mmCIF file of C-alpha atoms and ligand atoms in Angstrom:
data_model
loop_
_atom_site.group_PDB
_atom_site.id
_atom_site.type_symbol
_atom_site.label_atom_id
_atom_site.label_comp_id
_atom_site.label_asym_id
_atom_site.label_seq_id
_atom_site.Cartn_x
_atom_site.Cartn_y
_atom_site.Cartn_z
ATOM 1 C CA MET M 1 1.021 19.893 40.147
ATOM 2 C CA LYS M 2 4.063 18.763 37.688
ATOM 3 C CA ILE M 3 7.556 19.654 38.210
ATOM 4 C CA LEU M 4 10.837 19.640 35.566
ATOM 5 C CA VAL M 5 13.681 19.652 37.819
ATOM 6 C CA SER M 6 17.013 20.269 36.177
ATOM 7 C CA ASN M 7 20.593 21.111 37.500
ATOM 8 C CA ASP M 8 24.044 21.633 35.817
ATOM 9 C CA ASP M 9 26.042 18.963 38.148
ATOM 10 C CA GLY M 10 25.081 16.289 36.034
ATOM 11 C CA TYR M 11 22.523 13.865 36.783
ATOM 12 C CA LEU M 12 24.299 11.442 39.189
ATOM 13 C CA ALA M 13 24.905 14.771 41.591
ATOM 14 C CA ARG M 14 23.650 14.325 44.923
ATOM 15 C CA GLY M 15 21.940 17.453 44.513
ATOM 16 C CA ILE M 16 19.638 16.947 42.484
ATOM 17 C CA ASN M 17 19.204 13.494 42.918
ATOM 18 C CA VAL M 18 17.903 14.254 47.040
ATOM 19 C CA LEU M 19 15.449 17.766 45.184
ATOM 20 C CA ALA M 20 13.876 15.200 42.943
ATOM 21 C CA ASP M 21 13.043 13.003 45.824
ATOM 22 C CA ALA M 22 12.048 15.413 48.276
ATOM 23 C CA LEU M 23 9.912 16.991 45.356
ATOM 24 C CA SER M 24 8.533 13.644 44.066
ATOM 25 C CA ARG M 25 6.402 13.463 47.487
ATOM 26 C CA VAL M 26 4.395 16.251 46.923
ATOM 27 C CA ALA M 27 4.586 16.472 42.857
ATOM 28 C CA ASP M 28 4.605 14.495 39.962
ATOM 29 C CA VAL M 29 7.896 15.402 39.025
ATOM 30 C CA VAL M 30 10.382 14.424 35.589
ATOM 31 C CA VAL M 31 14.074 14.879 35.838
ATOM 32 C CA VAL M 32 15.786 15.733 32.150
ATOM 33 C CA ALA M 33 19.214 16.552 33.381
ATOM 34 C CA PRO M 34 23.004 16.973 31.636
ATOM 35 C CA ASP M 35 24.978 13.775 31.490
ATOM 36 C CA ARG M 36 27.916 14.834 33.443
ATOM 37 C CA ASN M 37 29.380 18.374 35.292
ATOM 38 C CA HIS M 38 27.956 21.835 33.168
ATOM 39 C CA SER M 39 28.734 23.760 35.874
ATOM 40 C CA GLY M 40 29.503 27.209 34.316
ATOM 41 C CA ALA M 41 27.764 26.541 31.164
ATOM 42 C CA SER M 42 25.535 29.655 31.356
ATOM 43 C CA ASN M 43 22.562 29.622 29.000
ATOM 44 C CA SER M 44 24.384 27.531 26.387
ATOM 45 C CA LEU M 45 22.304 25.805 23.888
ATOM 46 C CA THR M 46 24.251 22.941 21.652
ATOM 47 C CA LEU M 47 23.692 23.937 18.070
ATOM 48 C CA HIS M 48 26.267 22.082 16.317
ATOM 49 C CA SER M 49 25.880 18.508 17.327
ATOM 50 C CA PRO M 50 23.111 16.235 17.997
ATOM 51 C CA LEU M 51 21.506 15.576 21.248
ATOM 52 C CA ARG M 52 20.720 12.084 22.596
ATOM 53 C CA VAL M 53 17.718 11.704 25.600
ATOM 54 C CA HIS M 54 18.770 8.673 27.735
ATOM 55 C CA ARG M 55 16.227 7.050 29.902
ATOM 56 C CA VAL M 56 18.114 6.175 33.233
ATOM 57 C CA GLU M 57 14.385 5.270 35.015
ATOM 58 C CA ASN M 58 10.523 6.493 34.388
ATOM 59 C CA LYS M 59 10.686 9.902 34.134
ATOM 60 C CA ARG M 60 14.332 10.590 34.630
ATOM 61 C CA TYR M 61 16.368 11.412 31.860
ATOM 62 C CA PHE M 62 19.706 12.551 30.758
ATOM 63 C CA VAL M 63 21.376 14.594 27.674
ATOM 64 C CA ASN M 64 24.525 15.111 26.171
ATOM 65 C CA GLY M 65 23.379 18.833 26.425
ATOM 66 C CA THR M 66 24.187 21.606 28.695
ATOM 67 C CA PRO M 67 21.457 22.822 31.134
ATOM 68 C CA SER M 68 19.446 24.769 29.141
ATOM 69 C CA ASP M 69 19.458 22.037 26.177
ATOM 70 C CA CYS M 70 18.304 19.947 28.854
ATOM 71 C CA VAL M 71 15.062 22.379 29.994
ATOM 72 C CA HIS M 72 14.911 22.811 26.498
ATOM 73 C CA LEU M 73 14.739 20.089 25.314
ATOM 74 C CA ALA M 74 12.232 18.834 27.998
ATOM 75 C CA LEU M 75 9.754 21.841 26.587
ATOM 76 C CA ALA M 76 10.151 22.236 23.133
ATOM 77 C CA GLY M 77 8.833 18.276 22.566
ATOM 78 C CA LEU M 78 10.348 15.654 24.767
ATOM 79 C CA LEU M 79 7.163 16.043 27.156
ATOM 80 C CA ASP M 80 4.123 15.277 26.409
ATOM 81 C CA GLU M 81 2.562 18.014 28.236
ATOM 82 C CA ASP M 82 4.414 21.358 29.964
ATOM 83 C CA PRO M 83 5.004 21.591 33.451
ATOM 84 C CA ASP M 84 4.040 24.405 36.022
ATOM 85 C CA LEU M 85 7.191 25.312 36.991
ATOM 86 C CA VAL M 86 11.252 24.248 36.417
ATOM 87 C CA VAL M 87 13.094 23.483 39.553
ATOM 88 C CA SER M 88 17.009 23.456 38.843
ATOM 89 C CA GLY M 89 19.522 22.385 41.373
ATOM 90 C CA VAL M 90 20.418 22.013 44.549
ATOM 91 C CA ASN M 91 23.392 23.584 42.650
ATOM 92 C CA HIS M 92 26.785 21.552 44.831
ATOM 93 C CA GLY M 93 27.651 25.152 46.137
ATOM 94 C CA ALA M 94 26.514 29.033 45.813
ATOM 95 C CA ASN M 95 25.148 31.277 43.200
ATOM 96 C CA LEU M 96 25.310 34.680 44.650
ATOM 97 C CA GLY M 97 25.974 38.024 43.028
ATOM 98 C CA ASP M 98 27.277 38.096 39.806
ATOM 99 C CA ASP M 99 27.596 33.931 40.156
ATOM 100 C CA VAL M 100 24.251 34.302 38.477
ATOM 101 C CA ILE M 101 25.561 35.290 34.986
ATOM 102 C CA TYR M 102 28.113 32.233 35.018
ATOM 103 C CA SER M 103 25.707 29.664 36.676
ATOM 104 C CA GLY M 104 24.264 26.510 34.744
ATOM 105 C CA THR M 105 22.348 26.197 37.389
ATOM 106 C CA VAL M 106 20.260 29.532 36.831
ATOM 107 C CA ALA M 107 20.378 29.089 33.547
ATOM 108 C CA ALA M 108 18.085 25.602 33.429
ATOM 109 C CA ALA M 109 15.923 27.818 35.699
ATOM 110 C CA MET M 110 15.834 30.901 33.399
ATOM 111 C CA GLU M 111 14.833 27.922 30.418
ATOM 112 C CA GLY M 112 11.514 27.265 31.979
ATOM 113 C CA ARG M 113 10.439 31.419 32.035
ATOM 114 C CA TYR M 114 7.265 30.589 29.784
ATOM 115 C CA LEU M 115 5.695 28.306 31.988
ATOM 116 C CA GLY M 116 3.076 29.121 34.927
ATOM 117 C CA LEU M 117 4.668 29.736 38.091
ATOM 118 C CA PRO M 118 8.186 31.230 39.009
ATOM 119 C CA ALA M 119 10.746 28.819 37.795
ATOM 120 C CA ILE M 120 13.824 28.188 41.003
ATOM 121 C CA ALA M 121 17.437 27.911 41.007
ATOM 122 C CA ILE M 122 18.314 26.243 44.569
ATOM 123 C CA SER M 123 22.291 26.385 45.517
ATOM 124 C CA LEU M 124 23.777 25.241 48.593
ATOM 125 C CA ALA M 125 26.367 27.813 49.711
ATOM 126 C CA GLY M 126 29.591 26.486 51.151
ATOM 127 C CA PRO M 127 32.894 25.245 50.158
ATOM 128 C CA ARG M 128 32.250 21.200 49.969
ATOM 129 C CA PRO M 129 28.649 21.403 51.016
ATOM 130 C CA THR M 130 26.596 18.746 52.310
ATOM 131 C CA ASN M 131 23.024 19.693 53.795
ATOM 132 C CA PHE M 132 20.718 19.198 50.603
ATOM 133 C CA GLU M 133 18.179 17.676 52.768
ATOM 134 C CA ALA M 134 17.657 21.155 54.442
ATOM 135 C CA ALA M 135 18.079 22.543 50.645
ATOM 136 C CA ALA M 136 15.240 19.956 49.081
ATOM 137 C CA ARG M 137 13.152 20.856 52.297
ATOM 138 C CA VAL M 138 13.596 24.540 51.427
ATOM 139 C CA ALA M 139 12.610 23.643 47.711
ATOM 140 C CA VAL M 140 9.679 21.309 48.522
ATOM 141 C CA GLU M 141 8.290 24.477 51.300
ATOM 142 C CA LEU M 142 8.851 27.295 48.610
ATOM 143 C CA VAL M 143 6.798 25.234 45.839
ATOM 144 C CA GLN M 144 3.855 24.289 48.218
ATOM 145 C CA ARG M 145 3.811 28.442 48.740
ATOM 146 C CA LEU M 146 3.642 28.977 45.470
ATOM 147 C CA GLU M 147 0.986 26.390 45.084
ATOM 148 C CA ARG M 148 -1.360 28.044 47.511
ATOM 149 C CA ASP M 149 -0.323 31.666 47.079
ATOM 150 C CA LYS M 150 0.947 32.311 43.652
ATOM 151 C CA LEU M 151 3.600 34.754 42.285
ATOM 152 C CA PRO M 152 3.610 36.421 39.141
ATOM 153 C CA ALA M 153 5.758 33.803 36.497
ATOM 154 C CA ASP M 154 7.943 36.536 35.021
ATOM 155 C CA VAL M 155 9.451 36.367 38.479
ATOM 156 C CA MET M 156 12.620 33.561 38.892
ATOM 157 C CA LEU M 157 13.821 33.028 42.297
ATOM 158 C CA ASN M 158 17.259 32.283 42.522
ATOM 159 C CA VAL M 159 17.412 30.797 46.446
ATOM 160 C CA ASN M 160 20.521 30.363 47.873
ATOM 161 C CA VAL M 161 20.678 28.006 51.074
ATOM 162 C CA PRO M 162 23.382 28.178 54.276
ATOM 163 C CA ASP M 163 24.626 24.390 54.353
ATOM 164 C CA ARG M 164 24.119 23.749 57.329
ATOM 165 C CA PRO M 165 20.636 21.463 58.983
ATOM 166 C CA TYR M 166 17.468 22.731 58.146
ATOM 167 C CA ASP M 167 16.671 23.350 62.146
ATOM 168 C CA GLU M 168 19.936 25.436 61.887
ATOM 169 C CA LEU M 169 18.728 27.426 59.225
ATOM 170 C CA LYS M 170 17.389 31.362 60.666
ATOM 171 C CA GLY M 171 14.490 31.528 58.160
ATOM 172 C CA LEU M 172 13.718 32.801 54.419
ATOM 173 C CA ARG M 173 14.745 36.389 53.576
ATOM 174 C CA ALA M 174 13.940 38.299 50.538
ATOM 175 C CA THR M 175 17.027 39.551 49.148
ATOM 176 C CA ARG M 176 18.709 41.408 46.192
ATOM 177 C CA LEU M 177 21.982 40.101 43.964
ATOM 178 C CA GLY M 178 25.306 41.595 45.670
ATOM 179 C CA PHE M 179 28.178 41.760 43.807
ATOM 180 C CA ARG M 180 31.612 40.545 43.587
ATOM 181 C CA HIS M 181 35.295 41.897 43.442
ATOM 182 C CA ARG M 182 37.180 40.535 40.233
ATOM 183 C CA SER M 183 37.571 37.137 40.231
ATOM 184 C CA GLU M 184 41.173 35.460 41.764
ATOM 185 C CA PRO M 185 43.722 35.663 39.040
ATOM 186 C CA LEU M 186 44.656 32.816 36.458
ATOM 187 C CA ILE M 187 46.130 29.664 37.656
ATOM 188 C CA LYS M 188 49.180 29.264 35.101
ATOM 189 C CA THR M 189 50.940 25.470 34.774
ATOM 190 C CA LYS M 190 52.219 23.129 32.706
ATOM 191 C CA ASP M 191 51.087 20.394 30.940
ATOM 192 C CA PRO M 192 52.780 16.824 30.884
ATOM 193 C CA GLN M 193 54.696 17.610 27.586
ATOM 194 C CA GLY M 194 55.934 21.528 29.242
ATOM 195 C CA LYS M 195 53.358 23.325 27.612
ATOM 196 C CA THR M 196 51.494 26.499 29.347
ATOM 197 C CA ILE M 197 47.894 25.437 30.722
ATOM 198 C CA TYR M 198 45.288 28.145 32.666
ATOM 199 C CA TRP M 199 42.652 27.484 35.045
ATOM 200 C CA ILE M 200 40.414 29.610 35.645
ATOM 201 C CA GLY M 201 40.558 31.160 39.117
ATOM 202 C CA PRO M 202 38.127 31.068 41.986
ATOM 203 C CA ALA M 203 35.411 33.532 42.062
ATOM 204 C CA GLY M 204 35.993 37.126 43.866
ATOM 205 C CA PRO M 205 34.826 37.664 47.427
ATOM 206 C CA GLY M 206 31.602 39.724 48.204
ATOM 207 C CA GLN M 207 32.051 43.382 47.287
ATOM 208 C CA ASP M 208 28.496 44.331 47.544
ATOM 209 C CA ALA M 209 27.490 41.713 50.206
ATOM 210 C CA GLY M 210 26.170 44.718 52.769
ATOM 211 C CA PRO M 211 22.463 44.449 54.424
ATOM 212 C CA GLY M 212 19.594 43.844 51.838
ATOM 213 C CA THR M 213 21.919 41.866 49.442
ATOM 214 C CA ASP M 214 22.160 38.020 49.057
ATOM 215 C CA PHE M 215 25.714 36.983 50.351
ATOM 216 C CA ASP M 216 24.861 39.189 53.743
ATOM 217 C CA ALA M 217 21.662 36.268 54.293
ATOM 218 C CA VAL M 218 23.826 33.870 53.578
ATOM 219 C CA GLU M 219 26.728 34.561 55.781
ATOM 220 C CA ASN M 220 24.046 35.233 58.937
ATOM 221 C CA GLY M 221 22.343 31.702 58.313
ATOM 222 C CA TYR M 222 19.101 32.702 55.970
ATOM 223 C CA VAL M 223 17.790 31.268 52.915
ATOM 224 C CA ALA M 224 18.314 34.376 50.321
ATOM 225 C CA ILE M 225 15.861 34.204 47.870
ATOM 226 C CA SER M 226 16.500 36.812 45.062
ATOM 227 C CA PRO M 227 13.649 37.510 42.237
ATOM 228 C CA LEU M 228 15.593 37.604 39.227
ATOM 229 C CA LYS M 229 14.404 38.601 35.350
ATOM 230 C CA VAL M 230 15.413 37.915 32.370
ATOM 231 C CA ASP M 231 14.788 41.670 30.800
ATOM 232 C CA LEU M 232 18.869 43.139 30.804
ATOM 233 C CA THR M 233 18.280 46.092 29.282
ATOM 234 C CA ARG M 234 18.900 48.940 31.861
ATOM 235 C CA HIS M 235 15.522 51.077 30.835
ATOM 236 C CA GLU M 236 16.666 54.388 32.307
ATOM 237 C CA ALA M 237 19.667 54.684 30.388
ATOM 238 C CA VAL M 238 17.464 54.281 27.146
ATOM 239 C CA PRO M 239 16.909 58.084 26.803
ATOM 240 C CA ARG M 240 20.568 59.182 28.136
ATOM 241 C CA LEU M 241 21.972 57.255 25.019
ATOM 242 C CA ASP M 242 19.423 58.236 22.343
ATOM 243 C CA ASP M 243 20.505 61.843 23.308
ATOM 244 C CA TRP M 244 24.043 60.936 22.948
ATOM 245 C CA LEU M 245 23.357 58.865 19.526
ATOM 246 C CA ARG M 246 22.210 62.365 18.077
ATOM 247 C CA ARG M 247 24.534 64.475 19.433
HETATM 248 MN MN1 MN S 301 27.087 23.114 39.740
#
């Protein structure tokens, strides 16, 4: 099996290196990742400046672009042949609920949606996560499971692993995305010249975080696996909108 590994924390991040090393033991791995931290980049593409690819070592590259750029480049001509799937991560921090809208980790996986197997975004959920080996082992297990027993390729798996040693994980759970409360307010401060600057505040706490959600699974020590689709259409609202337009 051929796997393209990317992330949004940059090619030097511990998460991607632990992941790539673990997957290399069971698959043919190529890494194409951003040259720096692009967390929160979502599905952005760089359209107004050129992209340069640097080879760190055999089959490991970094790019002066976003997570989506990296996977796009890899699949649209950089690699000689398509991988079977994209695995993105291991992200330094959770991607739960509406985090996926902003996540570069999820975006990198999403850019692999045309491949033969479901793309996987994997994140280590904790404020300062440390157990990357545990998350990488979960990724390896999922890849091996997919190899034995395929899932439709139009599903993406958004995986969140509680930050604890592998032996302390309670198991795998199929979940849905929860929702967060609104983000914390902006942080308003001054730059050294006395001008006002703003920091985006932290994500809000879980709001819809009850049983069945990714929040709940992670909170209880389970690996949360939410199947995602790219189609954002709210299909059941199309007839109602049509009605409204005709009134
Ligand atoms: Mn990140």
